[in-house]
Amino acid sequence: MIIRFLGTGTSQGVPVIACDCPICTSPNAKDRRLRSSVLIELGGRNIVIDTGPDFRYQMLREHVTHLDAVLFTHAHKDHLAGLDDVRAFNRQQGAAIDIYGTTDVHEALKREFYYAFSAKKYPGVPLLDLHEITSAPFTLFGREITPIEVMHYMMPVLGFRIGEFTYITDAKTVNDTEIRKITGTKILVVNALQRDSHISHFTLDEAIAFARRIGAEQTYFTHISHRLGLHNEVQQELPAGIFLAYDGLTLDIHEALDESS
Ligand SMILES: [Zn+2]
Ligand SMILES: [Zn+2]
Ligand SMILES: [Zn+2]
């Protein structure tokens, strides 16, 4: 399983439009963050978690030529605004794209992309095959995927565990039942927005505390704001085994052969 970080920024991305702070003007490529998303390459299949406003550019940058499924975490714009661009894959593959999300996500998709769901479709609209999921495990391409329900202030958001890898974004609180589902994960990705407290996102300290509680071999922070600080400076402060993700970072996860869930 290969994980590629397509974007690691919060809803506005980094740099923020019209901001001249030291982070937004940093010459370090690791301080430039598109909206959060990952590409999972699993047994020859390409799965994307979330299609934010930068989806088109992310597919071009990573030379993705085939897409098998999209998993949605929640219906905020920074996680779904780019879905229209799956049209390119529809055309290449001659098929609809399998979309996995909760009822809330499906309702939002039908609102935001109403033209893809109308009875008489205009030619060339995105072809989306919606699959409804809940917090119960489901099977995708022969692999069990375990949704992890976290709270984004009042809003439920799904994280996803696939074998030894868990991806969680936009979390503020996670209850004990959901934490048990993550136990034993080797690679954890979780959101760390900024240092100051925030109503709907883990701060840096909260993300570190969460990472320590889960105890994964490696934890990567994502959904990062320009308020967090310069990549290189923040990275130096982090405890062993905890890293700031950055756009383009690739993780090659070697799974044990007997590991089938
Ligand atoms: Zn977000
Ligand atoms: Zn800034
Ligand atoms: Zn959100």
mmCIF file of C-alpha atoms and ligand atoms in Angstrom:
data_model
loop_
_atom_site.group_PDB
_atom_site.id
_atom_site.type_symbol
_atom_site.label_atom_id
_atom_site.label_comp_id
_atom_site.label_asym_id
_atom_site.label_seq_id
_atom_site.Cartn_x
_atom_site.Cartn_y
_atom_site.Cartn_z
ATOM 1 C CA MET A 1 0.000 0.000 0.000
ATOM 2 C CA ILE A 2 1.397 3.362 -1.025
ATOM 3 C CA ILE A 3 0.076 6.604 0.455
ATOM 4 C CA ARG A 4 0.719 9.866 -1.365
ATOM 5 C CA PHE A 5 -0.193 13.151 0.289
ATOM 6 C CA LEU A 6 -1.970 15.169 -2.382
ATOM 7 C CA GLY A 7 -2.550 18.087 -0.030
ATOM 8 C CA THR A 8 -1.866 18.840 3.634
ATOM 9 C CA GLY A 9 -3.375 22.316 4.065
ATOM 10 C CA THR A 10 -6.427 23.572 5.902
ATOM 11 C CA SER A 11 -9.501 24.923 4.101
ATOM 12 C CA GLN A 12 -7.787 28.060 2.758
ATOM 13 C CA GLY A 13 -4.588 26.260 1.736
ATOM 14 C CA VAL A 14 -1.100 27.688 2.319
ATOM 15 C CA PRO A 15 -0.184 30.300 1.188
ATOM 16 C CA VAL A 16 -3.430 32.063 1.987
ATOM 17 C CA ILE A 17 -4.581 34.536 -0.668
ATOM 18 C CA ALA A 18 -3.201 38.031 0.042
ATOM 19 C CA CYS A 19 -1.270 36.959 3.171
ATOM 20 C CA ASP A 20 2.344 38.102 3.483
ATOM 21 C CA CYS A 21 3.196 36.274 6.723
ATOM 22 C CA PRO A 22 6.558 34.416 6.937
ATOM 23 C CA ILE A 23 4.855 31.064 6.306
ATOM 24 C CA CYS A 24 2.895 32.203 3.258
ATOM 25 C CA THR A 25 6.031 33.787 1.781
ATOM 26 C CA SER A 26 8.402 30.959 2.740
ATOM 27 C CA PRO A 27 10.650 29.724 -0.101
ATOM 28 C CA ASN A 28 10.421 26.153 1.264
ATOM 29 C CA ALA A 29 8.158 23.967 -0.912
ATOM 30 C CA LYS A 30 7.059 22.136 2.262
ATOM 31 C CA ASP A 31 5.318 25.342 3.365
ATOM 32 C CA ARG A 32 3.024 25.242 0.330
ATOM 33 C CA ARG A 33 -0.015 23.157 1.146
ATOM 34 C CA LEU A 34 -2.961 22.347 -1.102
ATOM 35 C CA ARG A 35 -6.242 21.311 0.469
ATOM 36 C CA SER A 36 -6.018 17.997 2.370
ATOM 37 C CA SER A 37 -6.334 14.721 0.481
ATOM 38 C CA VAL A 38 -4.429 11.458 0.067
ATOM 39 C CA LEU A 39 -4.059 8.958 -2.746
ATOM 40 C CA ILE A 40 -3.985 5.321 -1.664
ATOM 41 C CA GLU A 41 -2.526 2.819 -4.105
ATOM 42 C CA LEU A 42 -3.779 -0.558 -3.030
ATOM 43 C CA GLY A 43 -3.350 -3.728 -5.071
ATOM 44 C CA GLY A 44 -3.247 -1.808 -8.346
ATOM 45 C CA ARG A 45 -6.270 0.335 -7.430
ATOM 46 C CA ASN A 46 -6.182 4.093 -6.909
ATOM 47 C CA ILE A 47 -8.387 5.411 -4.122
ATOM 48 C CA VAL A 48 -8.577 9.085 -3.189
ATOM 49 C CA ILE A 49 -9.801 10.339 0.172
ATOM 50 C CA ASP A 50 -11.662 13.633 -0.483
ATOM 51 C CA THR A 51 -11.652 15.748 -3.632
ATOM 52 C CA GLY A 52 -11.063 19.313 -2.487
ATOM 53 C CA PRO A 53 -10.778 22.433 -4.683
ATOM 54 C CA ASP A 54 -7.226 21.406 -5.712
ATOM 55 C CA PHE A 55 -8.198 17.924 -6.941
ATOM 56 C CA ARG A 56 -7.534 18.644 -10.620
ATOM 57 C CA TYR A 57 -4.042 19.998 -10.001
ATOM 58 C CA GLN A 58 -3.267 17.188 -7.544
ATOM 59 C CA MET A 59 -4.146 14.552 -10.159
ATOM 60 C CA LEU A 60 -1.932 16.329 -12.725
ATOM 61 C CA ARG A 61 0.973 16.860 -10.314
ATOM 62 C CA GLU A 62 1.039 13.197 -9.283
ATOM 63 C CA HIS A 63 0.418 11.924 -12.831
ATOM 64 C CA VAL A 64 -2.614 9.909 -11.748
ATOM 65 C CA THR A 65 -3.983 8.251 -14.878
ATOM 66 C CA HIS A 66 -6.647 6.018 -13.332
ATOM 67 C CA LEU A 67 -9.084 6.458 -10.451
ATOM 68 C CA ASP A 68 -11.101 3.624 -8.932
ATOM 69 C CA ALA A 69 -12.889 5.173 -5.958
ATOM 70 C CA VAL A 70 -13.334 8.272 -3.823
ATOM 71 C CA LEU A 71 -13.933 8.065 -0.068
ATOM 72 C CA PHE A 72 -15.413 11.165 1.529
ATOM 73 C CA THR A 73 -14.732 12.193 5.115
ATOM 74 C CA HIS A 74 -17.416 14.914 5.304
ATOM 75 C CA ALA A 75 -19.240 17.501 3.250
ATOM 76 C CA HIS A 76 -17.192 20.638 3.878
ATOM 77 C CA LYS A 77 -16.253 22.470 0.701
ATOM 78 C CA ASP A 78 -12.500 22.028 1.155
ATOM 79 C CA HIS A 79 -13.079 18.256 0.958
ATOM 80 C CA LEU A 80 -15.460 17.941 -1.987
ATOM 81 C CA ALA A 81 -15.357 21.039 -4.191
ATOM 82 C CA GLY A 82 -13.177 19.409 -6.877
ATOM 83 C CA LEU A 83 -15.361 16.379 -7.569
ATOM 84 C CA ASP A 84 -16.555 17.706 -10.940
ATOM 85 C CA ASP A 85 -13.094 16.966 -12.347
ATOM 86 C CA VAL A 86 -13.589 13.199 -12.121
ATOM 87 C CA ARG A 87 -15.121 13.767 -15.578
ATOM 88 C CA ALA A 88 -11.644 13.244 -17.013
ATOM 89 C CA PHE A 89 -11.483 9.773 -15.459
ATOM 90 C CA ASN A 90 -15.065 9.013 -16.556
ATOM 91 C CA ARG A 91 -13.993 9.719 -20.107
ATOM 92 C CA GLN A 92 -10.702 7.802 -19.907
ATOM 93 C CA GLN A 93 -12.245 4.775 -18.244
ATOM 94 C CA GLY A 94 -15.665 4.863 -19.896
ATOM 95 C CA ALA A 95 -17.308 4.324 -16.529
ATOM 96 C CA ALA A 96 -18.749 6.044 -13.482
ATOM 97 C CA ILE A 97 -16.526 6.555 -10.430
ATOM 98 C CA ASP A 98 -17.464 4.766 -7.218
ATOM 99 C CA ILE A 99 -18.108 7.312 -4.479
ATOM 100 C CA TYR A 100 -18.323 6.314 -0.809
ATOM 101 C CA GLY A 101 -19.865 8.642 1.756
ATOM 102 C CA THR A 102 -22.510 8.960 4.428
ATOM 103 C CA THR A 103 -26.099 10.073 3.773
ATOM 104 C CA ASP A 104 -25.056 13.604 4.762
ATOM 105 C CA VAL A 105 -22.270 13.577 2.181
ATOM 106 C CA HIS A 106 -24.607 12.229 -0.504
ATOM 107 C CA GLU A 107 -27.142 14.965 0.225
ATOM 108 C CA ALA A 108 -24.419 17.591 -0.092
ATOM 109 C CA LEU A 109 -23.172 16.092 -3.378
ATOM 110 C CA LYS A 110 -26.719 16.143 -4.777
ATOM 111 C CA ARG A 111 -26.954 19.830 -3.819
ATOM 112 C CA GLU A 112 -23.513 20.959 -4.951
ATOM 113 C CA PHE A 113 -23.412 18.875 -8.137
ATOM 114 C CA TYR A 114 -27.175 18.743 -8.846
ATOM 115 C CA TYR A 115 -26.557 18.508 -12.597
ATOM 116 C CA ALA A 116 -24.889 15.115 -12.157
ATOM 117 C CA PHE A 117 -28.071 13.733 -10.643
ATOM 118 C CA SER A 118 -30.807 15.253 -12.799
ATOM 119 C CA ALA A 119 -33.147 12.928 -14.711
ATOM 120 C CA LYS A 120 -32.100 14.319 -18.085
ATOM 121 C CA LYS A 121 -28.353 14.788 -17.842
ATOM 122 C CA TYR A 122 -26.494 17.336 -19.924
ATOM 123 C CA PRO A 123 -23.767 15.552 -21.930
ATOM 124 C CA GLY A 124 -20.403 15.406 -20.180
ATOM 125 C CA VAL A 125 -21.565 15.720 -16.581
ATOM 126 C CA PRO A 126 -19.599 13.732 -13.979
ATOM 127 C CA LEU A 127 -20.690 10.110 -13.704
ATOM 128 C CA LEU A 128 -20.876 9.199 -10.036
ATOM 129 C CA ASP A 129 -21.907 5.876 -8.570
ATOM 130 C CA LEU A 130 -22.883 6.621 -4.978
ATOM 131 C CA HIS A 131 -22.363 4.023 -2.262
ATOM 132 C CA GLU A 132 -23.737 4.837 1.147
ATOM 133 C CA ILE A 133 -21.570 4.008 4.131
ATOM 134 C CA THR A 134 -22.015 4.386 7.870
ATOM 135 C CA SER A 135 -19.518 3.950 10.679
ATOM 136 C CA ALA A 136 -19.712 0.165 10.062
ATOM 137 C CA PRO A 137 -16.825 -1.583 8.248
ATOM 138 C CA PHE A 138 -17.263 -2.178 4.519
ATOM 139 C CA THR A 139 -15.351 -3.985 1.800
ATOM 140 C CA LEU A 140 -13.642 -2.195 -1.070
ATOM 141 C CA PHE A 141 -11.717 -4.131 -3.724
ATOM 142 C CA GLY A 142 -11.503 -7.100 -1.374
ATOM 143 C CA ARG A 143 -10.141 -5.094 1.568
ATOM 144 C CA GLU A 144 -11.964 -4.261 4.757
ATOM 145 C CA ILE A 145 -12.178 -0.540 5.431
ATOM 146 C CA THR A 146 -13.105 0.539 8.930
ATOM 147 C CA PRO A 147 -14.639 4.002 9.235
ATOM 148 C CA ILE A 148 -13.660 5.899 12.386
ATOM 149 C CA GLU A 149 -16.316 8.417 13.420
ATOM 150 C CA VAL A 150 -14.761 11.548 14.893
ATOM 151 C CA MET A 151 -16.419 14.812 15.868
ATOM 152 C CA HIS A 152 -15.621 18.083 14.067
ATOM 153 C CA TYR A 153 -17.279 20.267 16.750
ATOM 154 C CA MET A 154 -20.933 19.144 16.196
ATOM 155 C CA MET A 155 -20.391 17.415 12.872
ATOM 156 C CA PRO A 156 -19.590 13.697 12.498
ATOM 157 C CA VAL A 157 -16.645 13.075 10.171
ATOM 158 C CA LEU A 158 -15.357 9.704 8.996
ATOM 159 C CA GLY A 159 -11.744 8.696 9.238
ATOM 160 C CA PHE A 160 -10.699 5.440 7.559
ATOM 161 C CA ARG A 161 -8.549 2.540 8.690
ATOM 162 C CA ILE A 162 -7.189 0.152 6.093
ATOM 163 C CA GLY A 163 -5.031 -2.535 7.686
ATOM 164 C CA GLU A 164 -2.128 -0.810 9.401
ATOM 165 C CA PHE A 165 -2.939 2.656 8.058
ATOM 166 C CA THR A 166 -5.428 5.134 9.552
ATOM 167 C CA TYR A 167 -6.355 8.536 8.101
ATOM 168 C CA ILE A 168 -8.278 11.023 10.216
ATOM 169 C CA THR A 169 -8.890 14.649 9.345
ATOM 170 C CA ASP A 170 -11.017 17.467 10.761
ATOM 171 C CA ALA A 171 -11.262 15.901 14.237
ATOM 172 C CA LYS A 172 -11.746 17.791 17.470
ATOM 173 C CA THR A 173 -12.868 14.895 19.685
ATOM 174 C CA VAL A 174 -12.756 11.122 19.356
ATOM 175 C CA ASN A 175 -14.620 8.865 21.766
ATOM 176 C CA ASP A 176 -13.207 5.708 23.346
ATOM 177 C CA THR A 177 -15.169 3.318 21.115
ATOM 178 C CA GLU A 178 -13.678 4.879 17.987
ATOM 179 C CA ILE A 179 -10.205 5.006 19.546
ATOM 180 C CA ARG A 180 -10.389 1.233 20.093
ATOM 181 C CA LYS A 181 -10.898 0.812 16.324
ATOM 182 C CA ILE A 182 -7.565 2.561 15.710
ATOM 183 C CA THR A 183 -5.575 0.566 18.258
ATOM 184 C CA GLY A 184 -2.619 -1.222 16.694
ATOM 185 C CA THR A 185 -2.443 0.985 13.619
ATOM 186 C CA LYS A 186 1.180 1.465 12.542
ATOM 187 C CA ILE A 187 0.802 4.620 10.481
ATOM 188 C CA LEU A 188 -1.574 7.309 11.713
ATOM 189 C CA VAL A 189 -2.473 10.523 9.908
ATOM 190 C CA VAL A 190 -4.360 13.123 11.925
ATOM 191 C CA ASN A 191 -5.179 16.814 11.657
ATOM 192 C CA ALA A 192 -3.150 19.470 13.521
ATOM 193 C CA LEU A 193 -4.435 22.903 12.550
ATOM 194 C CA GLN A 194 -2.528 25.484 14.584
ATOM 195 C CA ARG A 195 -1.192 26.229 18.077
ATOM 196 C CA ASP A 196 -4.135 28.340 19.279
ATOM 197 C CA SER A 197 -7.319 26.617 20.390
ATOM 198 C CA HIS A 198 -9.974 26.030 17.726
ATOM 199 C CA ILE A 199 -13.598 24.987 18.055
ATOM 200 C CA SER A 200 -13.541 22.186 15.483
ATOM 201 C CA HIS A 201 -9.922 21.077 14.982
ATOM 202 C CA PHE A 202 -7.133 19.531 17.033
ATOM 203 C CA THR A 203 -4.457 22.034 17.961
ATOM 204 C CA LEU A 204 -0.810 20.961 17.724
ATOM 205 C CA ASP A 205 -0.781 19.942 21.409
ATOM 206 C CA GLU A 206 -4.069 18.043 21.099
ATOM 207 C CA ALA A 207 -2.783 16.237 18.024
ATOM 208 C CA ILE A 208 0.432 15.261 19.858
ATOM 209 C CA ALA A 209 -1.590 13.989 22.830
ATOM 210 C CA PHE A 210 -3.818 11.987 20.471
ATOM 211 C CA ALA A 211 -0.786 10.558 18.656
ATOM 212 C CA ARG A 212 0.727 9.467 21.982
ATOM 213 C CA ARG A 213 -2.537 7.853 23.053
ATOM 214 C CA ILE A 214 -2.767 5.815 19.830
ATOM 215 C CA GLY A 215 0.946 4.990 19.915
ATOM 216 C CA ALA A 216 1.419 4.330 16.194
ATOM 217 C CA GLU A 217 4.991 3.734 14.989
ATOM 218 C CA GLN A 218 4.701 6.856 12.859
ATOM 219 C CA THR A 219 2.178 9.701 13.032
ATOM 220 C CA TYR A 220 1.847 12.382 10.345
ATOM 221 C CA PHE A 221 -0.001 15.666 10.860
ATOM 222 C CA THR A 222 -2.116 17.178 8.101
ATOM 223 C CA HIS A 223 -4.814 19.871 7.506
ATOM 224 C CA ILE A 224 -2.266 22.486 8.560
ATOM 225 C CA SER A 225 -2.861 26.256 8.730
ATOM 226 C CA HIS A 226 -0.314 28.996 8.021
ATOM 227 C CA ARG A 227 -0.745 29.817 11.729
ATOM 228 C CA LEU A 228 1.073 26.617 12.754
ATOM 229 C CA GLY A 229 4.497 27.921 11.745
ATOM 230 C CA LEU A 230 7.288 27.078 9.328
ATOM 231 C CA HIS A 231 7.478 23.388 8.440
ATOM 232 C CA ASN A 232 11.143 22.985 9.392
ATOM 233 C CA GLU A 233 10.794 24.814 12.720
ATOM 234 C CA VAL A 234 7.655 22.971 13.831
ATOM 235 C CA GLN A 235 9.125 19.609 12.782
ATOM 236 C CA GLN A 236 12.129 20.158 15.073
ATOM 237 C CA GLU A 237 9.827 20.543 18.093
ATOM 238 C CA LEU A 238 7.939 17.307 17.515
ATOM 239 C CA PRO A 239 8.538 14.173 19.606
ATOM 240 C CA ALA A 240 10.168 11.119 17.981
ATOM 241 C CA GLY A 241 7.888 9.300 15.554
ATOM 242 C CA ILE A 242 5.704 12.353 14.876
ATOM 243 C CA PHE A 243 6.093 14.272 11.631
ATOM 244 C CA LEU A 244 4.456 17.093 9.743
ATOM 245 C CA ALA A 245 3.192 15.736 6.449
ATOM 246 C CA TYR A 246 3.849 17.812 3.350
ATOM 247 C CA ASP A 247 2.461 17.813 -0.167
ATOM 248 C CA GLY A 248 4.002 15.059 -2.253
ATOM 249 C CA LEU A 249 5.186 12.983 0.744
ATOM 250 C CA THR A 250 4.918 9.289 -0.116
ATOM 251 C CA LEU A 251 4.725 6.427 2.398
ATOM 252 C CA ASP A 252 5.332 2.855 1.316
ATOM 253 C CA ILE A 253 3.541 0.637 3.809
ATOM 254 C CA HIS A 254 4.738 -2.956 3.724
ATOM 255 C CA GLU A 255 1.962 -5.088 5.054
ATOM 256 C CA ALA A 256 2.413 -8.511 6.597
ATOM 257 C CA LEU A 257 1.287 -11.199 4.132
ATOM 258 C CA ASP A 258 -1.112 -12.790 6.604
ATOM 259 C CA GLU A 259 -2.761 -9.439 7.279
ATOM 260 C CA SER A 260 -6.084 -9.598 5.495
ATOM 261 C CA SER A 261 -8.233 -7.135 7.438
HETATM 262 ZN ZN ZN B 1 -11.317 20.568 6.288
HETATM 263 ZN ZN ZN B 2 -0.022 33.581 5.982
HETATM 264 ZN ZN ZN B 3 -14.270 20.306 7.847
#
